[in-house]
């Protein structure tokens, strides 16, 4: 074999037969690595449930980058503001959780007569529509903005709770799992069999129903924001905060004698809260408030034994390290 037949690097390091031996050794090493990777892949996927959806959150969080545009103060149209918010949406720790259940802590206050009736819910929902609801009745307040101890963990644990178990299909959203992350496809899925000319209020209500019962990862949150961006009549009211004091961006939609106000987190794009105001009188009168206080994914709710929930309140559980609480300092 002539030296010219060898590649320059191999020829300079291992002349003669030693160069051939190195090629053989490298080829064997590559084959071994490929074989080992195949075995590991089989081990990882062997226990996977073929009926369990692969969540878009399976991708690991990417490093946070400074936003290119300040969506709170920049001179943007509502459409561009929401599209930009979707493009710049940051990861939260729960986005990397692959638990089978969406777990949400939601509070709802609504005027009933002369008082505001309030409920605190821990919800668990699986992709097949099965799940549990652990509900507490909070003390009545003078108005829907009165928290009445609703964010005090100790007070909540001491409040009697009822547990309802839902069979598969009972919590069905009539949407594909995982959700489409293309805005046009998601809008079609949200509209379902309704005519394309359905008003903005209907589509917004469908989005809020989704946020109320299902964890949305980064890609899904971005798709929701892009659907909102094309919602006729939606207005930007500027930076604000919800009744729990969490900072965000406020958007409003007015129609049929009422106005819906959304509070959206500036960094993550999460819909933190919304409230409905009556526009019948001279001044807007809040009549309903919904707060999504916490959200994540878990493999199984804490306290579940042989497929049944306990009758006593349970704390929020975590499926991954770190908190899924959204940072809310500043706007």
mmCIF file of N, CA, C and O in Angstrom, residues 11-96:
data_model
loop_
_atom_site.group_PDB
_atom_site.id
_atom_site.type_symbol
_atom_site.label_atom_id
_atom_site.label_comp_id
_atom_site.label_asym_id
_atom_site.label_seq_id
_atom_site.Cartn_x
_atom_site.Cartn_y
_atom_site.Cartn_z
ATOM 1 N N UNK A 11 -2.161 8.709 7.735
ATOM 2 C CA UNK A 11 -0.827 8.396 7.212
ATOM 3 C C UNK A 11 0.256 9.024 8.079
ATOM 4 O O UNK A 11 1.316 8.441 8.298
ATOM 5 N N UNK A 12 0.031 10.201 8.589
ATOM 6 C CA UNK A 12 1.063 10.862 9.377
ATOM 7 C C UNK A 12 1.187 10.268 10.773
ATOM 8 O O UNK A 12 2.248 10.358 11.387
ATOM 9 N N UNK A 13 0.091 9.655 11.304
ATOM 10 C CA UNK A 13 0.125 9.113 12.654
ATOM 11 C C UNK A 13 0.497 7.648 12.707
ATOM 12 O O UNK A 13 1.313 7.235 13.528
ATOM 13 N N UNK A 14 -0.139 6.829 11.856
ATOM 14 C CA UNK A 14 0.055 5.383 11.922
ATOM 15 C C UNK A 14 0.352 4.845 10.527
ATOM 16 O O UNK A 14 -0.549 4.412 9.816
ATOM 17 N N UNK A 15 1.609 4.853 10.090
ATOM 18 C CA UNK A 15 1.919 4.352 8.749
ATOM 19 C C UNK A 15 1.740 2.840 8.682
ATOM 20 O O UNK A 15 1.778 2.131 9.676
ATOM 21 N N UNK A 16 1.564 2.332 7.441
ATOM 22 C CA UNK A 16 1.506 0.893 7.191
ATOM 23 C C UNK A 16 0.252 0.262 7.756
ATOM 24 O O UNK A 16 -0.829 0.825 7.739
ATOM 25 N N UNK A 17 0.403 -0.991 8.308
ATOM 26 C CA UNK A 17 -0.731 -1.776 8.750
ATOM 27 C C UNK A 17 -1.432 -1.133 9.956
ATOM 28 O O UNK A 17 -2.601 -1.386 10.184
ATOM 29 N N UNK A 18 -0.711 -0.368 10.731
ATOM 30 C CA UNK A 18 -1.342 0.233 11.906
ATOM 31 C C UNK A 18 -2.484 1.172 11.527
ATOM 32 O O UNK A 18 -3.436 1.337 12.270
ATOM 33 N N UNK A 19 -2.399 1.790 10.324
ATOM 34 C CA UNK A 19 -3.486 2.661 9.873
ATOM 35 C C UNK A 19 -4.742 1.853 9.612
ATOM 36 O O UNK A 19 -5.856 2.249 9.949
ATOM 37 N N UNK A 20 -4.578 0.663 8.990
ATOM 38 C CA UNK A 20 -5.737 -0.195 8.720
ATOM 39 C C UNK A 20 -6.355 -0.654 10.029
ATOM 40 O O UNK A 20 -7.574 -0.698 10.202
ATOM 41 N N UNK A 21 -5.507 -1.011 10.995
ATOM 42 C CA UNK A 21 -6.017 -1.459 12.293
ATOM 43 C C UNK A 21 -6.827 -0.368 12.972
ATOM 44 O O UNK A 21 -7.850 -0.640 13.613
ATOM 45 N N UNK A 22 -6.392 0.885 12.849
ATOM 46 C CA UNK A 22 -7.127 1.976 13.457
ATOM 47 C C UNK A 22 -8.505 2.125 12.836
ATOM 48 O O UNK A 22 -9.502 2.341 13.532
ATOM 49 N N UNK A 23 -8.587 1.975 11.498
ATOM 50 C CA UNK A 23 -9.897 2.062 10.828
ATOM 51 C C UNK A 23 -10.832 0.965 11.331
ATOM 52 O O UNK A 23 -12.019 1.176 11.582
ATOM 53 N N UNK A 24 -10.287 -0.241 11.460
ATOM 54 C CA UNK A 24 -11.110 -1.362 11.925
ATOM 55 C C UNK A 24 -11.586 -1.101 13.345
ATOM 56 O O UNK A 24 -12.744 -1.334 13.699
ATOM 57 N N UNK A 25 -10.672 -0.595 14.194
ATOM 58 C CA UNK A 25 -11.034 -0.309 15.570
ATOM 59 C C UNK A 25 -12.121 0.754 15.661
ATOM 60 O O UNK A 25 -13.095 0.625 16.406
ATOM 61 N N UNK A 26 -11.977 1.814 14.861
ATOM 62 C CA UNK A 26 -12.977 2.881 14.875
ATOM 63 C C UNK A 26 -14.327 2.389 14.382
ATOM 64 O O UNK A 26 -15.382 2.727 14.935
ATOM 65 N N UNK A 27 -14.322 1.566 13.341
ATOM 66 C CA UNK A 27 -15.579 1.024 12.808
ATOM 67 C C UNK A 27 -16.273 0.167 13.859
ATOM 68 O O UNK A 27 -17.494 0.226 14.054
ATOM 69 N N UNK A 28 -15.493 -0.648 14.576
ATOM 70 C CA UNK A 28 -16.086 -1.479 15.620
ATOM 71 C C UNK A 28 -16.640 -0.660 16.761
ATOM 72 O O UNK A 28 -17.697 -0.969 17.316
ATOM 73 N N UNK A 29 -15.940 0.420 17.124
ATOM 74 C CA UNK A 29 -16.397 1.285 18.199
ATOM 75 C C UNK A 29 -17.704 1.968 17.839
ATOM 76 O O UNK A 29 -18.634 2.047 18.651
ATOM 77 N N UNK A 30 -17.810 2.466 16.611
ATOM 78 C CA UNK A 30 -19.048 3.104 16.156
ATOM 79 C C UNK A 30 -20.208 2.126 16.200
ATOM 80 O O UNK A 30 -21.315 2.428 16.647
ATOM 81 N N UNK A 31 -19.963 0.884 15.722
ATOM 82 C CA UNK A 31 -21.020 -0.126 15.731
ATOM 83 C C UNK A 31 -21.473 -0.428 17.148
ATOM 84 O O UNK A 31 -22.673 -0.599 17.422
ATOM 85 N N UNK A 32 -20.538 -0.471 18.095
ATOM 86 C CA UNK A 32 -20.887 -0.758 19.479
ATOM 87 C C UNK A 32 -21.734 0.360 20.081
ATOM 88 O O UNK A 32 -22.696 0.111 20.807
ATOM 89 N N UNK A 33 -21.373 1.615 19.773
ATOM 90 C CA UNK A 33 -22.130 2.749 20.288
ATOM 91 C C UNK A 33 -23.551 2.739 19.749
ATOM 92 O O UNK A 33 -24.527 2.953 20.476
ATOM 93 N N UNK A 34 -23.714 2.473 18.447
ATOM 94 C CA UNK A 34 -25.043 2.415 17.837
ATOM 95 C C UNK A 34 -25.867 1.314 18.466
ATOM 96 O O UNK A 34 -27.055 1.467 18.772
ATOM 97 N N UNK A 35 -25.236 0.150 18.692
ATOM 98 C CA UNK A 35 -25.950 -0.973 19.296
ATOM 99 C C UNK A 35 -26.395 -0.630 20.714
ATOM 100 O O UNK A 35 -27.523 -0.916 21.111
ATOM 101 N N UNK A 36 -25.515 0.003 21.498
ATOM 102 C CA UNK A 36 -25.862 0.382 22.849
ATOM 103 C C UNK A 36 -26.994 1.402 22.866
ATOM 104 O O UNK A 36 -27.913 1.319 23.684
ATOM 105 N N UNK A 37 -26.982 2.362 21.956
ATOM 106 C CA UNK A 37 -28.053 3.361 21.883
ATOM 107 C C UNK A 37 -29.386 2.700 21.583
ATOM 108 O O UNK A 37 -30.429 3.076 22.120
ATOM 109 N N UNK A 38 -29.376 1.687 20.704
ATOM 110 C CA UNK A 38 -30.616 0.982 20.371
ATOM 111 C C UNK A 38 -31.175 0.265 21.588
ATOM 112 O O UNK A 38 -32.379 0.275 21.839
ATOM 113 N N UNK A 39 -30.270 -0.371 22.356
ATOM 114 C CA UNK A 39 -30.713 -1.079 23.555
ATOM 115 C C UNK A 39 -31.318 -0.106 24.557
ATOM 116 O O UNK A 39 -32.369 -0.356 25.144
ATOM 117 N N UNK A 40 -30.667 1.038 24.773
ATOM 118 C CA UNK A 40 -31.175 2.025 25.711
ATOM 119 C C UNK A 40 -32.528 2.556 25.270
ATOM 120 O O UNK A 40 -33.416 2.787 26.087
ATOM 121 N N UNK A 41 -32.709 2.757 23.963
ATOM 122 C CA UNK A 41 -33.983 3.239 23.454
ATOM 123 C C UNK A 41 -35.091 2.242 23.736
ATOM 124 O O UNK A 41 -36.198 2.599 24.135
ATOM 125 N N UNK A 42 -34.782 0.941 23.564
ATOM 126 C CA UNK A 42 -35.777 -0.088 23.843
ATOM 127 C C UNK A 42 -36.135 -0.107 25.321
ATOM 128 O O UNK A 42 -37.293 -0.268 25.696
ATOM 129 N N UNK A 43 -35.132 0.079 26.181
ATOM 130 C CA UNK A 43 -35.381 0.073 27.619
ATOM 131 C C UNK A 43 -36.264 1.241 28.021
ATOM 132 O O UNK A 43 -37.187 1.117 28.804
ATOM 133 N N UNK A 44 -35.987 2.438 27.451
ATOM 134 C CA UNK A 44 -36.735 3.631 27.812
ATOM 135 C C UNK A 44 -38.174 3.550 27.345
ATOM 136 O O UNK A 44 -39.105 3.957 28.029
ATOM 137 N N UNK A 45 -38.404 3.012 26.138
ATOM 138 C CA UNK A 45 -39.739 3.024 25.558
ATOM 139 C C UNK A 45 -40.539 1.783 25.858
ATOM 140 O O UNK A 45 -41.736 1.733 25.573
ATOM 141 N N UNK A 46 -39.898 0.753 26.458
ATOM 142 C CA UNK A 46 -40.616 -0.495 26.660
ATOM 143 C C UNK A 46 -41.814 -0.321 27.566
ATOM 144 O O UNK A 46 -42.851 -0.947 27.385
ATOM 145 N N UNK A 47 -41.692 0.565 28.582
ATOM 146 C CA UNK A 47 -42.780 0.738 29.522
ATOM 147 C C UNK A 47 -43.757 1.828 29.140
ATOM 148 O O UNK A 47 -44.652 2.144 29.903
ATOM 149 N N UNK A 48 -43.612 2.453 27.971
ATOM 150 C CA UNK A 48 -44.483 3.545 27.577
ATOM 151 C C UNK A 48 -45.878 3.032 27.252
ATOM 152 O O UNK A 48 -46.054 1.965 26.685
ATOM 153 N N UNK A 49 -46.875 3.803 27.641
ATOM 154 C CA UNK A 49 -48.256 3.463 27.348
ATOM 155 C C UNK A 49 -48.588 3.934 25.940
ATOM 156 O O UNK A 49 -48.577 5.139 25.673
ATOM 157 N N UNK A 50 -48.929 3.017 25.020
ATOM 158 C CA UNK A 50 -49.190 3.453 23.636
ATOM 159 C C UNK A 50 -50.416 4.344 23.521
ATOM 160 O O UNK A 50 -50.593 5.037 22.539
ATOM 161 N N UNK A 51 -51.298 4.326 24.553
ATOM 162 C CA UNK A 51 -52.493 5.159 24.507
ATOM 163 C C UNK A 51 -52.297 6.502 25.199
ATOM 164 O O UNK A 51 -53.183 7.323 25.209
ATOM 165 N N UNK A 52 -51.137 6.688 25.798
ATOM 166 C CA UNK A 52 -50.855 7.944 26.492
ATOM 167 C C UNK A 52 -50.220 8.929 25.510
ATOM 168 O O UNK A 52 -49.236 8.605 24.860
ATOM 169 N N UNK A 53 -50.791 10.127 25.366
ATOM 170 C CA UNK A 53 -50.242 11.077 24.389
ATOM 171 C C UNK A 53 -48.835 11.506 24.756
ATOM 172 O O UNK A 53 -48.456 11.546 25.921
ATOM 173 N N UNK A 54 -48.046 11.813 23.754
ATOM 174 C CA UNK A 54 -46.718 12.371 23.973
ATOM 175 C C UNK A 54 -46.855 13.881 24.019
ATOM 176 O O UNK A 54 -47.133 14.521 23.019
ATOM 177 N N UNK A 55 -46.720 14.436 25.204
ATOM 178 C CA UNK A 55 -46.948 15.863 25.370
ATOM 179 C C UNK A 55 -45.862 16.656 24.660
ATOM 180 O O UNK A 55 -44.717 16.261 24.608
ATOM 181 N N UNK A 56 -46.264 17.810 24.150
ATOM 182 C CA UNK A 56 -45.293 18.697 23.517
ATOM 183 C C UNK A 56 -44.246 19.167 24.518
ATOM 184 O O UNK A 56 -43.170 19.604 24.151
ATOM 185 N N UNK A 57 -44.572 19.052 25.815
ATOM 186 C CA UNK A 57 -43.636 19.500 26.845
ATOM 187 C C UNK A 57 -42.455 18.562 27.017
ATOM 188 O O UNK A 57 -41.616 18.777 27.870
ATOM 189 N N UNK A 58 -42.404 17.472 26.221
ATOM 190 C CA UNK A 58 -41.306 16.518 26.364
ATOM 191 C C UNK A 58 -39.956 17.159 26.066
ATOM 192 O O UNK A 58 -38.936 16.706 26.552
ATOM 193 N N UNK A 59 -39.943 18.207 25.252
ATOM 194 C CA UNK A 59 -38.682 18.880 24.937
ATOM 195 C C UNK A 59 -38.157 19.580 26.180
ATOM 196 O O UNK A 59 -38.910 20.219 26.907
ATOM 197 N N UNK A 60 -36.865 19.470 26.477
ATOM 198 C CA UNK A 60 -36.321 20.126 27.662
ATOM 199 C C UNK A 60 -36.364 21.638 27.512
ATOM 200 O O UNK A 60 -36.271 22.162 26.402
ATOM 201 N N UNK A 61 -36.533 22.359 28.617
ATOM 202 C CA UNK A 61 -36.559 23.813 28.536
ATOM 203 C C UNK A 61 -35.267 24.367 27.950
ATOM 204 O O UNK A 61 -34.189 23.896 28.281
ATOM 205 N N UNK A 62 -35.411 25.342 27.091
ATOM 206 C CA UNK A 62 -34.249 26.010 26.539
ATOM 207 C C UNK A 62 -33.870 27.178 27.450
ATOM 208 O O UNK A 62 -34.700 27.703 28.178
ATOM 209 N N UNK A 63 -32.610 27.594 27.424
ATOM 210 C CA UNK A 63 -32.198 28.708 28.278
ATOM 211 C C UNK A 63 -33.004 29.970 27.976
ATOM 212 O O UNK A 63 -33.320 30.256 26.820
ATOM 213 N N UNK A 64 -33.356 30.695 29.027
ATOM 214 C CA UNK A 64 -34.107 31.930 28.838
ATOM 215 C C UNK A 64 -33.232 32.990 28.163
ATOM 216 O O UNK A 64 -32.050 33.097 28.445
ATOM 217 N N UNK A 65 -33.849 33.746 27.290
ATOM 218 C CA UNK A 65 -33.143 34.820 26.602
ATOM 219 C C UNK A 65 -33.867 36.128 26.855
ATOM 220 O O UNK A 65 -35.094 36.155 26.990
ATOM 221 N N UNK A 66 -33.149 37.219 26.927
ATOM 222 C CA UNK A 66 -33.816 38.506 27.109
ATOM 223 C C UNK A 66 -34.789 38.757 25.956
ATOM 224 O O UNK A 66 -34.453 38.525 24.791
ATOM 225 N N UNK A 67 -36.027 39.181 26.261
ATOM 226 C CA UNK A 67 -36.986 39.437 25.185
ATOM 227 C C UNK A 67 -36.513 40.557 24.270
ATOM 228 O O UNK A 67 -35.916 41.529 24.720
ATOM 229 N N UNK A 68 -36.792 40.374 22.995
ATOM 230 C CA UNK A 68 -36.382 41.391 22.028
ATOM 231 C C UNK A 68 -37.286 42.609 22.084
ATOM 232 O O UNK A 68 -36.871 43.724 21.766
ATOM 233 N N UNK A 69 -38.543 42.405 22.488
ATOM 234 C CA UNK A 69 -39.524 43.491 22.514
ATOM 235 C C UNK A 69 -40.212 43.497 23.875
ATOM 236 O O UNK A 69 -40.585 42.440 24.399
ATOM 237 N N UNK A 70 -40.377 44.662 24.468
ATOM 238 C CA UNK A 70 -41.123 44.780 25.712
ATOM 239 C C UNK A 70 -42.609 44.838 25.352
ATOM 240 O O UNK A 70 -43.121 45.885 24.945
ATOM 241 N N UNK A 71 -43.297 43.713 25.509
ATOM 242 C CA UNK A 71 -44.695 43.629 25.065
ATOM 243 C C UNK A 71 -45.620 44.438 25.965
ATOM 244 O O UNK A 71 -46.783 44.654 25.601
ATOM 245 N N UNK A 72 -45.133 44.897 27.108
ATOM 246 C CA UNK A 72 -45.983 45.686 28.002
ATOM 247 C C UNK A 72 -46.105 47.129 27.541
ATOM 248 O O UNK A 72 -47.181 47.727 27.626
ATOM 249 N N UNK A 73 -45.016 47.702 27.035
ATOM 250 C CA UNK A 73 -45.000 49.140 26.758
ATOM 251 C C UNK A 73 -44.739 49.503 25.300
ATOM 252 O O UNK A 73 -44.920 50.657 24.928
ATOM 253 N N UNK A 74 -44.312 48.558 24.491
ATOM 254 C CA UNK A 74 -44.000 48.878 23.092
ATOM 255 C C UNK A 74 -45.263 49.332 22.350
ATOM 256 O O UNK A 74 -46.379 48.919 22.676
ATOM 257 N N UNK A 75 -45.057 50.188 21.362
ATOM 258 C CA UNK A 75 -46.169 50.702 20.558
ATOM 259 C C UNK A 75 -46.541 49.648 19.516
ATOM 260 O O UNK A 75 -46.033 49.661 18.382
ATOM 261 N N UNK A 76 -47.437 48.730 19.897
ATOM 262 C CA UNK A 76 -47.824 47.618 19.034
ATOM 263 C C UNK A 76 -49.337 47.526 18.944
ATOM 264 O O UNK A 76 -50.055 47.946 19.859
ATOM 265 N N UNK A 77 -49.834 46.974 17.852
ATOM 266 C CA UNK A 77 -51.247 46.656 17.785
ATOM 267 C C UNK A 77 -51.532 45.476 18.704
ATOM 268 O O UNK A 77 -50.617 44.761 19.136
ATOM 269 N N UNK A 78 -52.798 45.256 19.021
ATOM 270 C CA UNK A 78 -53.159 44.125 19.883
ATOM 271 C C UNK A 78 -52.704 42.823 19.248
ATOM 272 O O UNK A 78 -52.159 41.934 19.915
ATOM 273 N N UNK A 79 -52.902 42.707 17.950
ATOM 274 C CA UNK A 79 -52.544 41.471 17.248
ATOM 275 C C UNK A 79 -51.037 41.201 17.333
ATOM 276 O O UNK A 79 -50.605 40.108 17.699
ATOM 277 N N UNK A 80 -50.238 42.212 17.015
ATOM 278 C CA UNK A 80 -48.782 42.043 17.044
ATOM 279 C C UNK A 80 -48.299 41.838 18.477
ATOM 280 O O UNK A 80 -47.375 41.059 18.729
ATOM 281 N N UNK A 81 -48.920 42.497 19.438
ATOM 282 C CA UNK A 81 -48.509 42.370 20.839
ATOM 283 C C UNK A 81 -48.679 40.916 21.301
ATOM 284 O O UNK A 81 -47.792 40.343 21.929
ATOM 285 N N UNK A 82 -49.829 40.316 21.001
ATOM 286 C CA UNK A 82 -50.079 38.945 21.430
ATOM 287 C C UNK A 82 -49.230 37.942 20.649
ATOM 288 O O UNK A 82 -48.755 36.953 21.210
ATOM 289 N N UNK A 83 -49.032 38.202 19.360
ATOM 290 C CA UNK A 83 -48.164 37.323 18.579
ATOM 291 C C UNK A 83 -46.729 37.362 19.123
ATOM 292 O O UNK A 83 -46.072 36.324 19.230
ATOM 293 N N UNK A 84 -46.263 38.561 19.455
ATOM 294 C CA UNK A 84 -44.914 38.707 20.006
ATOM 295 C C UNK A 84 -44.810 38.037 21.361
ATOM 296 O O UNK A 84 -43.805 37.387 21.683
ATOM 297 N N UNK A 85 -45.854 38.180 22.168
ATOM 298 C CA UNK A 85 -45.880 37.525 23.478
ATOM 299 C C UNK A 85 -45.785 36.007 23.311
ATOM 300 O O UNK A 85 -45.069 35.330 24.063
ATOM 301 N N UNK A 86 -46.474 35.477 22.293
ATOM 302 C CA UNK A 86 -46.376 34.046 22.024
ATOM 303 C C UNK A 86 -44.990 33.640 21.559
ATOM 304 O O UNK A 86 -44.451 32.613 21.979
ATOM 305 N N UNK A 87 -44.394 34.452 20.697
ATOM 306 C CA UNK A 87 -43.046 34.151 20.193
ATOM 307 C C UNK A 87 -42.005 34.166 21.312
ATOM 308 O O UNK A 87 -41.046 33.391 21.289
ATOM 309 N N UNK A 88 -42.173 35.077 22.289
ATOM 310 C CA UNK A 88 -41.184 35.255 23.345
ATOM 311 C C UNK A 88 -41.517 34.488 24.624
ATOM 312 O O UNK A 88 -40.785 34.595 25.616
ATOM 313 N N UNK A 89 -42.609 33.730 24.620
ATOM 314 C CA UNK A 89 -43.038 33.026 25.835
ATOM 315 C C UNK A 89 -41.908 32.164 26.387
ATOM 316 O O UNK A 89 -41.276 31.397 25.662
ATOM 317 N N UNK A 90 -41.658 32.295 27.674
ATOM 318 C CA UNK A 90 -40.577 31.555 28.316
ATOM 319 C C UNK A 90 -41.085 30.236 28.890
ATOM 320 O O UNK A 90 -42.275 30.055 29.132
ATOM 321 N N UNK A 91 -40.144 29.315 29.104
ATOM 322 C CA UNK A 91 -40.447 28.052 29.752
ATOM 323 C C UNK A 91 -40.666 28.272 31.243
ATOM 324 O O UNK A 91 -40.080 29.158 31.853
ATOM 325 N N UNK A 92 -41.530 27.426 31.836
ATOM 326 C CA UNK A 92 -41.604 27.278 33.289
ATOM 327 C C UNK A 92 -41.228 25.832 33.598
ATOM 328 O O UNK A 92 -41.218 24.970 32.718
ATOM 329 N N UNK A 93 -40.892 25.569 34.856
ATOM 330 C CA UNK A 93 -40.370 24.246 35.203
ATOM 331 C C UNK A 93 -41.345 23.129 34.861
ATOM 332 O O UNK A 93 -40.941 22.037 34.465
ATOM 333 N N UNK A 94 -42.649 23.388 34.996
ATOM 334 C CA UNK A 94 -43.631 22.332 34.749
ATOM 335 C C UNK A 94 -43.719 21.939 33.276
ATOM 336 O O UNK A 94 -44.280 20.892 32.951
ATOM 337 N N UNK A 95 -43.165 22.761 32.380
ATOM 338 C CA UNK A 95 -43.203 22.413 30.958
ATOM 339 C C UNK A 95 -42.418 21.148 30.657
ATOM 340 O O UNK A 95 -42.643 20.508 29.626
ATOM 341 N N UNK A 96 -41.482 20.789 31.507
ATOM 342 C CA UNK A 96 -40.697 19.578 31.285
ATOM 343 C C UNK A 96 -41.270 18.369 32.021
ATOM 344 O O UNK A 96 -40.680 17.292 31.989
#
